[in-house]
mmCIF file of C-alpha atoms and ligand atoms in Angstrom:
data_model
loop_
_atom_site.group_PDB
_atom_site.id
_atom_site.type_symbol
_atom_site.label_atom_id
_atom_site.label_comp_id
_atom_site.label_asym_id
_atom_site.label_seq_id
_atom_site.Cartn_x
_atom_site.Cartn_y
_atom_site.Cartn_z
ATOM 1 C CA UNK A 116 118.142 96.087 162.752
ATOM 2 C CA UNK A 117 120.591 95.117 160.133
ATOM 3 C CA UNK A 118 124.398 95.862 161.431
ATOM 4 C CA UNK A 119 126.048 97.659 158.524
ATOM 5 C CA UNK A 120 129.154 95.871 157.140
ATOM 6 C CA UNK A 121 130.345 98.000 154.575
ATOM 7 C CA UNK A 122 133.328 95.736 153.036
ATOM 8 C CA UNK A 123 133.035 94.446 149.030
ATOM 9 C CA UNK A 124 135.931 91.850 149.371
ATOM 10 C CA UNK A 125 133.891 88.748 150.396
ATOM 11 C CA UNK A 126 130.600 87.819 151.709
ATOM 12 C CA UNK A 127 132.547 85.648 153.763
ATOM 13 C CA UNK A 128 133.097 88.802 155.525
ATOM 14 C CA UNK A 129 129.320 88.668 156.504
ATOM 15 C CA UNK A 130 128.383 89.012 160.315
ATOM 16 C CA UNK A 131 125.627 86.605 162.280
ATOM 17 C CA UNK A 132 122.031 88.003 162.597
ATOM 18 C CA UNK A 133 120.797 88.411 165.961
ATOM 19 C CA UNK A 134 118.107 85.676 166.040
ATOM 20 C CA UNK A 135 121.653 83.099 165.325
ATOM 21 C CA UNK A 136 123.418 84.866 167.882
ATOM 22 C CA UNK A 137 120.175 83.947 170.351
ATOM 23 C CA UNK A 138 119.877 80.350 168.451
ATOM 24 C CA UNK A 139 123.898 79.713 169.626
ATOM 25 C CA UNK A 140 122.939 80.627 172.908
ATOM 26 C CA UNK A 141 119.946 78.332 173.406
ATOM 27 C CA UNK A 142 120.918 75.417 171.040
ATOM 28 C CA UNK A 143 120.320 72.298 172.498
ATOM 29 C CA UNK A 144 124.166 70.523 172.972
ATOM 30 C CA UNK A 145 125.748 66.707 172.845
ATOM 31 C CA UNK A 146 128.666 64.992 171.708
ATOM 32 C CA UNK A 147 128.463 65.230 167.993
ATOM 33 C CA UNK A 148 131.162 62.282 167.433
ATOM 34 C CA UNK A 149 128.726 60.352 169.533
ATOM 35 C CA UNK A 150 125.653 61.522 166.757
ATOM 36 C CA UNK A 151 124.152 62.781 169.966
ATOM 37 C CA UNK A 152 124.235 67.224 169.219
ATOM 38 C CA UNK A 153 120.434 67.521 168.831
ATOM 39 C CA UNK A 154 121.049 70.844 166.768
ATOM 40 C CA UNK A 155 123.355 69.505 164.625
ATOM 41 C CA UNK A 156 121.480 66.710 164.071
ATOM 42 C CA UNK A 157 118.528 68.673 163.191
ATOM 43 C CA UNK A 158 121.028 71.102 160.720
ATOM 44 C CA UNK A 159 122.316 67.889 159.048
ATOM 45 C CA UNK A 160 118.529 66.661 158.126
ATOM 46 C CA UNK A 161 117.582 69.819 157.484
ATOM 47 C CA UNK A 162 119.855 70.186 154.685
ATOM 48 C CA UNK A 163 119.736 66.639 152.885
ATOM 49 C CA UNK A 164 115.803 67.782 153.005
ATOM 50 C CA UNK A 165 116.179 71.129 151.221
ATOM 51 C CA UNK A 166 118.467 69.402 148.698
ATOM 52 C CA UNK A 167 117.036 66.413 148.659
ATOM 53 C CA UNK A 168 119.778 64.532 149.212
ATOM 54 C CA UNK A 169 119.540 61.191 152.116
ATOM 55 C CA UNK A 170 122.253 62.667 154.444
ATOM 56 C CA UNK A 171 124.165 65.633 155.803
ATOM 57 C CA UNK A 172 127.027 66.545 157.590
ATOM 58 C CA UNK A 173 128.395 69.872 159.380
ATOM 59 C CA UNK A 174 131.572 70.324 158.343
ATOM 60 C CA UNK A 175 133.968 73.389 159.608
ATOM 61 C CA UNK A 176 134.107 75.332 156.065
ATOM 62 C CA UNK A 177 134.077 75.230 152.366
ATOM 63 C CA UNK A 178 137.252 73.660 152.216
ATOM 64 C CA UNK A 179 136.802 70.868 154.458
ATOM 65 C CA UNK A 180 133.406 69.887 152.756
ATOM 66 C CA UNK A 181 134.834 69.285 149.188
ATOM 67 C CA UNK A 182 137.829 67.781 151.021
ATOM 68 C CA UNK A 183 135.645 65.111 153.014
ATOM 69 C CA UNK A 184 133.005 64.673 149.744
ATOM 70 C CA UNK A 185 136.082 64.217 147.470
ATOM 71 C CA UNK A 186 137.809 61.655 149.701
ATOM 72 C CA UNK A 187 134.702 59.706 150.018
ATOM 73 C CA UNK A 188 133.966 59.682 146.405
ATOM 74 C CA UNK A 189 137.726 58.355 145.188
ATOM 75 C CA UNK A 190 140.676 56.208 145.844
ATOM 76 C CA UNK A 191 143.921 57.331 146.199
ATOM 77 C CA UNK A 192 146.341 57.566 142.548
ATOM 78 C CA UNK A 193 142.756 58.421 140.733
ATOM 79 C CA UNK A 194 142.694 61.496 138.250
ATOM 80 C CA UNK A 195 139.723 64.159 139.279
ATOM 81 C CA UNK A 196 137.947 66.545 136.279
ATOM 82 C CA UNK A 197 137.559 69.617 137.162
ATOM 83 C CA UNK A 198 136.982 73.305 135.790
ATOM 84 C CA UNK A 199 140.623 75.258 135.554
ATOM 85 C CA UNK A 200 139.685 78.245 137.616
ATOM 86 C CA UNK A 201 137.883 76.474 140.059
ATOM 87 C CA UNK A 202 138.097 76.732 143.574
ATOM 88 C CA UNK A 203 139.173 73.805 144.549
ATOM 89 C CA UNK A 204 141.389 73.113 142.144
ATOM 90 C CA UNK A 205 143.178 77.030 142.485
ATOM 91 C CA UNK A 206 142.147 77.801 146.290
ATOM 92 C CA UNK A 207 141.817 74.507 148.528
ATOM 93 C CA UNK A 208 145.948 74.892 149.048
ATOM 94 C CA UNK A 209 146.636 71.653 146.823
ATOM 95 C CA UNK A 210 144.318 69.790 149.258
ATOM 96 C CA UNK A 211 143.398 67.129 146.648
ATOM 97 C CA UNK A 212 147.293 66.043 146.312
ATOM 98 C CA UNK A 213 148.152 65.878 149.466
ATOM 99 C CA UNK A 214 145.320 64.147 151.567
ATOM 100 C CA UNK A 215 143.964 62.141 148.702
ATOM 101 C CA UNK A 216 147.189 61.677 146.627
ATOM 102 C CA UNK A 217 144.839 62.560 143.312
ATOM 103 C CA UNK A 218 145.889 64.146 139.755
ATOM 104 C CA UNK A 219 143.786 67.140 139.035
ATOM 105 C CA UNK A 220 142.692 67.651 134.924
ATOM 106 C CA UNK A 221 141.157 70.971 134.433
ATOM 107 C CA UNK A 222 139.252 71.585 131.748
ATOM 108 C CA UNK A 223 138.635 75.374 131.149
ATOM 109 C CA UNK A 224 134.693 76.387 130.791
ATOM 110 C CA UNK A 225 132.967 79.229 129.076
ATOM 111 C CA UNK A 226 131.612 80.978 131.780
ATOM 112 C CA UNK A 227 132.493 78.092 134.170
ATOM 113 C CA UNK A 228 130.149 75.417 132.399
ATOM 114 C CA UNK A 229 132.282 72.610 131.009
ATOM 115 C CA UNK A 230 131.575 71.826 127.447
ATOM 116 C CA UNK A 231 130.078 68.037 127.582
ATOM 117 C CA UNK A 232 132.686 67.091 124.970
ATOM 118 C CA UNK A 233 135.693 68.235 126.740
ATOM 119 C CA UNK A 234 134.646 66.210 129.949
ATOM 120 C CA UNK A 235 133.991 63.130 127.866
ATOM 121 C CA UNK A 236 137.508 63.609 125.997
ATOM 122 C CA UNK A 237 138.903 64.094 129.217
ATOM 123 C CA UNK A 238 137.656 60.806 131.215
ATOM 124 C CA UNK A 239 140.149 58.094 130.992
ATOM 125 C CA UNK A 240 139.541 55.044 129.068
ATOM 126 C CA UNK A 241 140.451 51.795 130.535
ATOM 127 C CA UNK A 242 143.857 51.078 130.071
ATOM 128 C CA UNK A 243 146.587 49.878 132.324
ATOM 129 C CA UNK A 244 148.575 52.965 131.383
ATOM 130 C CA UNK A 245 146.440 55.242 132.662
ATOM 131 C CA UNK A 246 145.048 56.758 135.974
ATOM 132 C CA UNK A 247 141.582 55.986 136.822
ATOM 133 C CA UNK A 248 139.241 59.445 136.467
ATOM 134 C CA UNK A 249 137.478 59.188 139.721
ATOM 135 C CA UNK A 250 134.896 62.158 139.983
ATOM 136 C CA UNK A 251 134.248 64.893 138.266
ATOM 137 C CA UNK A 252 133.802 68.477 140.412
ATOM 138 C CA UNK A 253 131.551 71.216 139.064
ATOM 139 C CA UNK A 254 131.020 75.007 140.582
ATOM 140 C CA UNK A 255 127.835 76.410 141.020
ATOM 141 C CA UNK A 256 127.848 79.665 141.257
ATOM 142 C CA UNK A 257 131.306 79.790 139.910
ATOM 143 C CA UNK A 258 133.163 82.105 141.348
ATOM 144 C CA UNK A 259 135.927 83.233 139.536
ATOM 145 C CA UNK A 260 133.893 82.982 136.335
ATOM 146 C CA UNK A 261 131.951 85.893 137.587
ATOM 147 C CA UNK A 262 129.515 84.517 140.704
ATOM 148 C CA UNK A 263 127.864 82.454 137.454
ATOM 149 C CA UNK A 264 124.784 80.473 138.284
ATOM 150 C CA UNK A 265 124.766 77.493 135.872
ATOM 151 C CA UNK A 266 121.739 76.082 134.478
ATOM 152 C CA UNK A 267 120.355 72.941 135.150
ATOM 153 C CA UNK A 268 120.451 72.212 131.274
ATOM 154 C CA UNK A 269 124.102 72.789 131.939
ATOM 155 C CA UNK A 270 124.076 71.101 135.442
ATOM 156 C CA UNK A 271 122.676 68.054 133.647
ATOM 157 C CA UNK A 272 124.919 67.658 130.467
ATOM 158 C CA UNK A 273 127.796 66.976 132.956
ATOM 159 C CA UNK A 274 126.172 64.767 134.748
ATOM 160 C CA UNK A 275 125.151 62.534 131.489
ATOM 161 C CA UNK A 276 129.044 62.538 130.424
ATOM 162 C CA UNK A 277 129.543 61.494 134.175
ATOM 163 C CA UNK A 278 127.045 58.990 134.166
ATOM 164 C CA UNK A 279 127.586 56.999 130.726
ATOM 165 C CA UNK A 280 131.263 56.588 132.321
ATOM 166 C CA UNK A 281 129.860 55.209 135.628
ATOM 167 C CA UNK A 282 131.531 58.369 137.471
ATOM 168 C CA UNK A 283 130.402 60.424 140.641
ATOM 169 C CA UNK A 284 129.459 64.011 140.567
ATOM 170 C CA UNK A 285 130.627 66.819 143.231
ATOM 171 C CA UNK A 286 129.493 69.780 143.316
ATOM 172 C CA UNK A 287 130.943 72.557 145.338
ATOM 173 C CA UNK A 288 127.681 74.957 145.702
ATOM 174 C CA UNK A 289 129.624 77.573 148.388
ATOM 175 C CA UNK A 290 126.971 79.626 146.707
ATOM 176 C CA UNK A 291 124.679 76.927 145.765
ATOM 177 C CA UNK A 292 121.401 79.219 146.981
ATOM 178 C CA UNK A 293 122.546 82.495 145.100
ATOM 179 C CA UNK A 294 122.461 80.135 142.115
ATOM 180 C CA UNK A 295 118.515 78.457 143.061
ATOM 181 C CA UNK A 296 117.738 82.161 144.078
ATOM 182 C CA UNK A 297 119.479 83.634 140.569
ATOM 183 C CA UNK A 298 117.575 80.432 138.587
ATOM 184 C CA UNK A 299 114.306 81.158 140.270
ATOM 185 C CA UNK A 300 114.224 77.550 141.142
ATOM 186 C CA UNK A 301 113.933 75.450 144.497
ATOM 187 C CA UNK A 302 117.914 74.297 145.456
ATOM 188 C CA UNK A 303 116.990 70.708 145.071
ATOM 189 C CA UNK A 304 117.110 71.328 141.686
ATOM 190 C CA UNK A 305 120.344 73.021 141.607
ATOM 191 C CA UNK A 306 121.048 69.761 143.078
ATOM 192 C CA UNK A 307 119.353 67.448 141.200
ATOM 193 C CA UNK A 308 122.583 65.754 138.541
ATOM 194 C CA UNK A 309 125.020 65.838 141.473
ATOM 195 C CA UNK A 310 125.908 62.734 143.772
ATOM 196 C CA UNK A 311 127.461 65.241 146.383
ATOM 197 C CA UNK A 312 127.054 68.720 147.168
ATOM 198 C CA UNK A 313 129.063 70.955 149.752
ATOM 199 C CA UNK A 314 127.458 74.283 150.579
ATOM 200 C CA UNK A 315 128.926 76.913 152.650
ATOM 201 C CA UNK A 316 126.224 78.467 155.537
ATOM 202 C CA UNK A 317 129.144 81.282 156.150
ATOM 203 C CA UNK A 318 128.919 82.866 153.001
ATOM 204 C CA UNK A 319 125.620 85.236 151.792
ATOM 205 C CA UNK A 320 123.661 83.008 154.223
ATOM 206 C CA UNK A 321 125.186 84.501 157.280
ATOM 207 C CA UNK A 322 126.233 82.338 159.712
ATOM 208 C CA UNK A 323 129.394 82.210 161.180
ATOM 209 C CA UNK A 324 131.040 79.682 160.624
ATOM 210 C CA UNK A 325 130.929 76.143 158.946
ATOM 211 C CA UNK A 326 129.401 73.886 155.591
ATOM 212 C CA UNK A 327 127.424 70.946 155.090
ATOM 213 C CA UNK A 328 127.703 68.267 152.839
ATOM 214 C CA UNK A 329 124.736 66.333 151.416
ATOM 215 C CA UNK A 330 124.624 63.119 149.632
ATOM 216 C CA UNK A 331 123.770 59.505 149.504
ATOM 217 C CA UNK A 332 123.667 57.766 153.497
ATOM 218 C CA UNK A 333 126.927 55.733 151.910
ATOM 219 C CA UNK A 334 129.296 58.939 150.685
ATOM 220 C CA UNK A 335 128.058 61.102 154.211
ATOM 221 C CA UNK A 336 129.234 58.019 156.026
ATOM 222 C CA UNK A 337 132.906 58.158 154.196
ATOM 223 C CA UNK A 338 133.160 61.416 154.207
ATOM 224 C CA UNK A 339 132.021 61.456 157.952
ATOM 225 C CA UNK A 340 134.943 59.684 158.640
ATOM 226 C CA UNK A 341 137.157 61.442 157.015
ATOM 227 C CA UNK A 342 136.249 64.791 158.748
ATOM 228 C CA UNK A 343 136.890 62.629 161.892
ATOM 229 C CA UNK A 344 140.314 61.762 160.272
ATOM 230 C CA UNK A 345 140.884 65.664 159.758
ATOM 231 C CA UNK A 346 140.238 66.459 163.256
ATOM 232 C CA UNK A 347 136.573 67.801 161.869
ATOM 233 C CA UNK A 348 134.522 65.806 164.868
ATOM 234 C CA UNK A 349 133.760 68.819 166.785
ATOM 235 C CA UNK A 350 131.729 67.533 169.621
ATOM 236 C CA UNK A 351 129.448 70.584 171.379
ATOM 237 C CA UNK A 352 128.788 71.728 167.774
ATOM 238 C CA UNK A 353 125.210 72.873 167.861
ATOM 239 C CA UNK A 354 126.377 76.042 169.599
ATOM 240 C CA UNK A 355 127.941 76.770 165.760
ATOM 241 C CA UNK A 356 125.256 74.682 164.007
ATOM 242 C CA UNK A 357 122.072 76.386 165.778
ATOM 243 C CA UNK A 358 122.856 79.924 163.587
ATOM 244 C CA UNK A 359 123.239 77.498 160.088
ATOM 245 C CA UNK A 360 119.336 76.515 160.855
ATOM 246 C CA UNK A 361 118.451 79.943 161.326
ATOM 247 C CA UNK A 362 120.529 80.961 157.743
ATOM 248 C CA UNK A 363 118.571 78.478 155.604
ATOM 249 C CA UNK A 364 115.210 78.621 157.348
ATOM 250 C CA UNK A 365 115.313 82.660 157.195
ATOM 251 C CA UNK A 366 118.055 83.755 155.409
ATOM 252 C CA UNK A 367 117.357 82.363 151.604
ATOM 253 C CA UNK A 368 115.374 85.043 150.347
ATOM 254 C CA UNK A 369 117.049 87.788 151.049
ATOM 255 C CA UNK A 370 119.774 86.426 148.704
ATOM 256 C CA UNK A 371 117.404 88.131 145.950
ATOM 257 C CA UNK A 372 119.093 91.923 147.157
ATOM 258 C CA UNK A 373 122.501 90.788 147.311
ATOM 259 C CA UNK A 374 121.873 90.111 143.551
ATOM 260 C CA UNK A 375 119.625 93.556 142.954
ATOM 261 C CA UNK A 376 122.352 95.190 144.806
ATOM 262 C CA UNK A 377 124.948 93.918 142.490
ATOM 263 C CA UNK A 378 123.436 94.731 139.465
ATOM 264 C CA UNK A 379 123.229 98.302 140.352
ATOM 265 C CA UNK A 380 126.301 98.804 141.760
ATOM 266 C CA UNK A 381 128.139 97.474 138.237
ATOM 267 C CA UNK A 382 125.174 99.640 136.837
ATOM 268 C CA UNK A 383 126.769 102.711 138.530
ATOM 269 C CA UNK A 384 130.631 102.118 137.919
ATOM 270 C CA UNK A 385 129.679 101.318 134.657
ATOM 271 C CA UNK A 386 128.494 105.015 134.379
ATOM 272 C CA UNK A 387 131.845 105.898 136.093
ATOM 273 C CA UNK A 388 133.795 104.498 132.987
ATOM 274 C CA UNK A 389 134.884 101.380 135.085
ATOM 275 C CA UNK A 390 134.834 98.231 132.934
ATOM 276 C CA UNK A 391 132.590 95.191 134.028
ATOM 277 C CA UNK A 392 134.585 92.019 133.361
ATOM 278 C CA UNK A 393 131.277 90.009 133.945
ATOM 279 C CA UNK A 394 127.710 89.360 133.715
ATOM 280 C CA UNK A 395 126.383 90.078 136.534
ATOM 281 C CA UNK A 396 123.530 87.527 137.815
ATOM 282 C CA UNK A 397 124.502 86.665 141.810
ATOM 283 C CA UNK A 398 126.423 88.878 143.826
ATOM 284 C CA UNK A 399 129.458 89.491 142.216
ATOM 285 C CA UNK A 400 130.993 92.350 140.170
ATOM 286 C CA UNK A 401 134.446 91.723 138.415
ATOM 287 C CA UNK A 402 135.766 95.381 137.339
ATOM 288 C CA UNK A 403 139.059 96.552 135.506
ATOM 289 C CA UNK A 404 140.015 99.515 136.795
ATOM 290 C CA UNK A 405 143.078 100.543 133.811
ATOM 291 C CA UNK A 406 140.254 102.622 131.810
ATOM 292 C CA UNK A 407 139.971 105.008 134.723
ATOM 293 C CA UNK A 408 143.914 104.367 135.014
ATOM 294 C CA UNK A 409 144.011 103.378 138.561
ATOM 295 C CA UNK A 410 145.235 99.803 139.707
ATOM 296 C CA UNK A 411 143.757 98.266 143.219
ATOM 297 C CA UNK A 412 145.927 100.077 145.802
ATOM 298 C CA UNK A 413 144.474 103.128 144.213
ATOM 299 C CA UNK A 414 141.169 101.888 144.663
ATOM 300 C CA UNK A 415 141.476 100.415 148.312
ATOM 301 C CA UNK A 416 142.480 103.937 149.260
ATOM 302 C CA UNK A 417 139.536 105.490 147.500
ATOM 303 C CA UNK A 418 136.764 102.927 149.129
ATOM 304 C CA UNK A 419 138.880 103.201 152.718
ATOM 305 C CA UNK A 420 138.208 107.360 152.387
ATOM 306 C CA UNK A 421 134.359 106.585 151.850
ATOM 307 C CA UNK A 422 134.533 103.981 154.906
ATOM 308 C CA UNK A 423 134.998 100.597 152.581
ATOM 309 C CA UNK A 424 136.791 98.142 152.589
ATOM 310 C CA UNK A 425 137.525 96.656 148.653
ATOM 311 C CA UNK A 426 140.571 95.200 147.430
ATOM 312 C CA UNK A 427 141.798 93.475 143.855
ATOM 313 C CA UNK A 428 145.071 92.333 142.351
ATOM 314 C CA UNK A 429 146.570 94.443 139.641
ATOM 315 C CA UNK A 430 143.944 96.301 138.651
ATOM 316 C CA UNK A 431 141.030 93.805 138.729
ATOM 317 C CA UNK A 432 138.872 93.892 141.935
ATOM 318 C CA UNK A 433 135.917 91.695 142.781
ATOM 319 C CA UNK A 434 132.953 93.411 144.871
ATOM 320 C CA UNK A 435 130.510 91.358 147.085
ATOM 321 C CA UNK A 436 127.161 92.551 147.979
ATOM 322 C CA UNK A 437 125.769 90.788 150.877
ATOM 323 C CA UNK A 438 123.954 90.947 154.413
ATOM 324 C CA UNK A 439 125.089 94.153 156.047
ATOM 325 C CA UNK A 440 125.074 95.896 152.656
ATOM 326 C CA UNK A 441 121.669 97.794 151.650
ATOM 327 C CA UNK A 442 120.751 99.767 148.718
ATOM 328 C CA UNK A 443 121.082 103.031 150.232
ATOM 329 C CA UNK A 444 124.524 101.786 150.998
ATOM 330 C CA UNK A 445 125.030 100.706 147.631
ATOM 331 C CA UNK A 446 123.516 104.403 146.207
ATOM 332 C CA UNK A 447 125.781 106.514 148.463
ATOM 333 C CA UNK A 448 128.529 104.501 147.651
ATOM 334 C CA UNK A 449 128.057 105.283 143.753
ATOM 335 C CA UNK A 450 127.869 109.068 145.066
ATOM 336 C CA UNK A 451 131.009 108.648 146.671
ATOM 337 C CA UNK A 452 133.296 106.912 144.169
ATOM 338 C CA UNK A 453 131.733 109.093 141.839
ATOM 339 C CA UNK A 454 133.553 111.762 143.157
ATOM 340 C CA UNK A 455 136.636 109.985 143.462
ATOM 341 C CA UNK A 456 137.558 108.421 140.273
ATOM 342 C CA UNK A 457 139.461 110.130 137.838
ATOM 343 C CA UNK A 458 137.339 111.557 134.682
HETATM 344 N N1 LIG B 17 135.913 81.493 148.707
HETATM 345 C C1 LIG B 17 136.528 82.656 149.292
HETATM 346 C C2 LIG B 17 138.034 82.662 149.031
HETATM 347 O O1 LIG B 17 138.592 81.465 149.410
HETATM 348 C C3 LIG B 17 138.390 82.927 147.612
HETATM 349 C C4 LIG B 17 135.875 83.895 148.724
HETATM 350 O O2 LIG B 17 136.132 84.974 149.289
HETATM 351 O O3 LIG B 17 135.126 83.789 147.748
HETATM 352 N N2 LIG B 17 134.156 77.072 147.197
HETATM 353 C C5 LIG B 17 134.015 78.303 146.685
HETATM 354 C C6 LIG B 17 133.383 78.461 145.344
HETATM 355 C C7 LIG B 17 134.427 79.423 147.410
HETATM 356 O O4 LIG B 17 134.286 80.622 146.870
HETATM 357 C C8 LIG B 17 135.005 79.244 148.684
HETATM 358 C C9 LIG B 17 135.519 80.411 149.484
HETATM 359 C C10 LIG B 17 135.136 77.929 149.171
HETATM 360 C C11 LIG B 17 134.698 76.863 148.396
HETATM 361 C C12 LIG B 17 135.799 77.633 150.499
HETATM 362 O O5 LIG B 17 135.044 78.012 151.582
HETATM 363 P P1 LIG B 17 135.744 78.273 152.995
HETATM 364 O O6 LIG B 17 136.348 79.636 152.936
HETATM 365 O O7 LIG B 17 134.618 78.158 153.968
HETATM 366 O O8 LIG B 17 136.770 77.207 153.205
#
């Protein structure tokens, strides 16, 4: 029995399942720093196998995984590429300045690709002037372009520009399995023209808490130490890994609602007169509430009277369908809001 959770602002917000809440109970435990927690051992491999990467490593959250894999892909003073509305450039609190004393250039994408040209006008040449570019970061989904899952075509005409320049890839996949799902591809291939990838287990997958970063043995044994560095090394940690193996050997599919889910919620509002800002392929919905003439405080109060929780900035709001959230949900929802929203 799924527990309802019936809040649009994140699927952050998303609650364990109770075969992880049994797997944290029964994981077997050791010192992690000591490479001695048999379940996060057996979370780390796991991972690097499903995107065929060498290594893994459990990291706390989102954040901390780009942190680590960005740290172990540069040196300090080097210039990073990365897309302008991207998380880590807009939401990882400045993280790249101040623990790896990097310059950010943003390039802004069309629906959060990067154009191939503007990356390769935007890598340094070699000239004692200048910084050295030291990695370039792509999103996948990207968030704030709408939950977008980019291509591999797309994936892979980065990665060329990257590669003729002799420079690493990142890729922060939070959502890296709503894009595979969304593709109708495995997630190695998602992560095929990346060096690094951090993906977030807390998100759509379900667990409670923490990432995992995959990559070459060499960049998971940098950025291994720089979790350690960050106070990351988190000793017992299978009791918080044990749920992450249960998210991505059951909880993968069901990605495939979130997205159905989506679509007809921004079906619905659509019908409503609400504008959709963006296409919707994952599990996101971007609306603009000013053709209905209501800003997000309007709305907040309209989903809290139909037992929601939804909130936006001016009078965009983002809505996240995720575990917790079913169709019928979704359907008497729509009913609801229906009622709600000014004609
Ligand atoms: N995103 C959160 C907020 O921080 C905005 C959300 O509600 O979507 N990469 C991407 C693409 C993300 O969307 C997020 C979280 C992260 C990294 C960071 O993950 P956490 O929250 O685990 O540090």
């Amino acid at each position: 029995m799924v527990e309802k959770n019936l809040d649009f602002r994140s699927d952050t917000v998303t609650l364990p399942s109770p075969e992880m809440k049994e797997a944290a109970a029964k994981a077997p435990l050791g010192d992690d720093v000591y490479g001695e927690d048999p379940s996060v051992n057996k979370l780390e491999n796991l991972a690097a196998e499903m995107l065929g990467k060498e290594a893994g490593l459990f990291v706390t959250s989102g954040t901390m995984g780009n942190a680590v894999a960005v740290l172990a892909h540069t040196n300090r003073g080097d210039e990073i590429i990365l897309e302008a509305r991207s998380h880590i450039y807009v939401n990882e609190v400045g993280g790249l300045a101040v623990m790896g004393s990097l310059m950010a250039r943003t390039i802004q994408g069309e629906l959060g690709w990067m154009k191939p040209e503007d990356i390769r006008a935007a890598i340094r040449a070699d000239n004692i002037h200048f910084p050295s570019t030291g990695l370039l970061c792509i999103e996948n989904t990207h968030n704030s372009a709408g939950g977008i899952p980019l291509t591999i075509e797309q994936m892979k005409s980065n990665w060329d520009v990257a590669k003729e320049a002799g420079i690493g890839v990142h890729l922060d996949g939070a959502r890296v399995f709503n894009a595979a799902i969304a593709l109708g591809v495995e997630v190695k291939e998602v992560a095929r023209y990346t060096d690094t990838v951090q993906f977030c287990l807390s998100k759509g997958l379900a667990a409670p808490v923490g990432s995992v970063v995959v990559g070459s043995e060499e960049l998971v044994k940098k950025a291994r130490k720089h979790r350690k560095m960050l106070g990351g090394g988190m000793r017992q940690a299978g009791i918080i890994a044990a749920p992450g193996i249960v998210a991505l050997t059951k909880m993968v599919d069901r990605l495939a609602d979130d997205h159905v889910n989506a679509a007809l919620l921004a079906d619905g509002l659509k019908e409503l007169g609400i504008k959709i800002l963006n296409p919707v392929k994952t599990n996101m919905v971007y609306i603009d509430l000013s053709s209905v003439g209501w800003n997000g405080v309007d709305w907040g109060e309209a989903c809290a009277k139909l037992g929601w929780k939804s909130r936006g900035y001016g009078s965009r709001v983002r809505l996240c369908t995720h575990y917790g959230i079913e169709r019928e949900d979704i359907e008497s929802f729509l009913e609801g809001i229906g009622k709600l929203v000014p004609k």
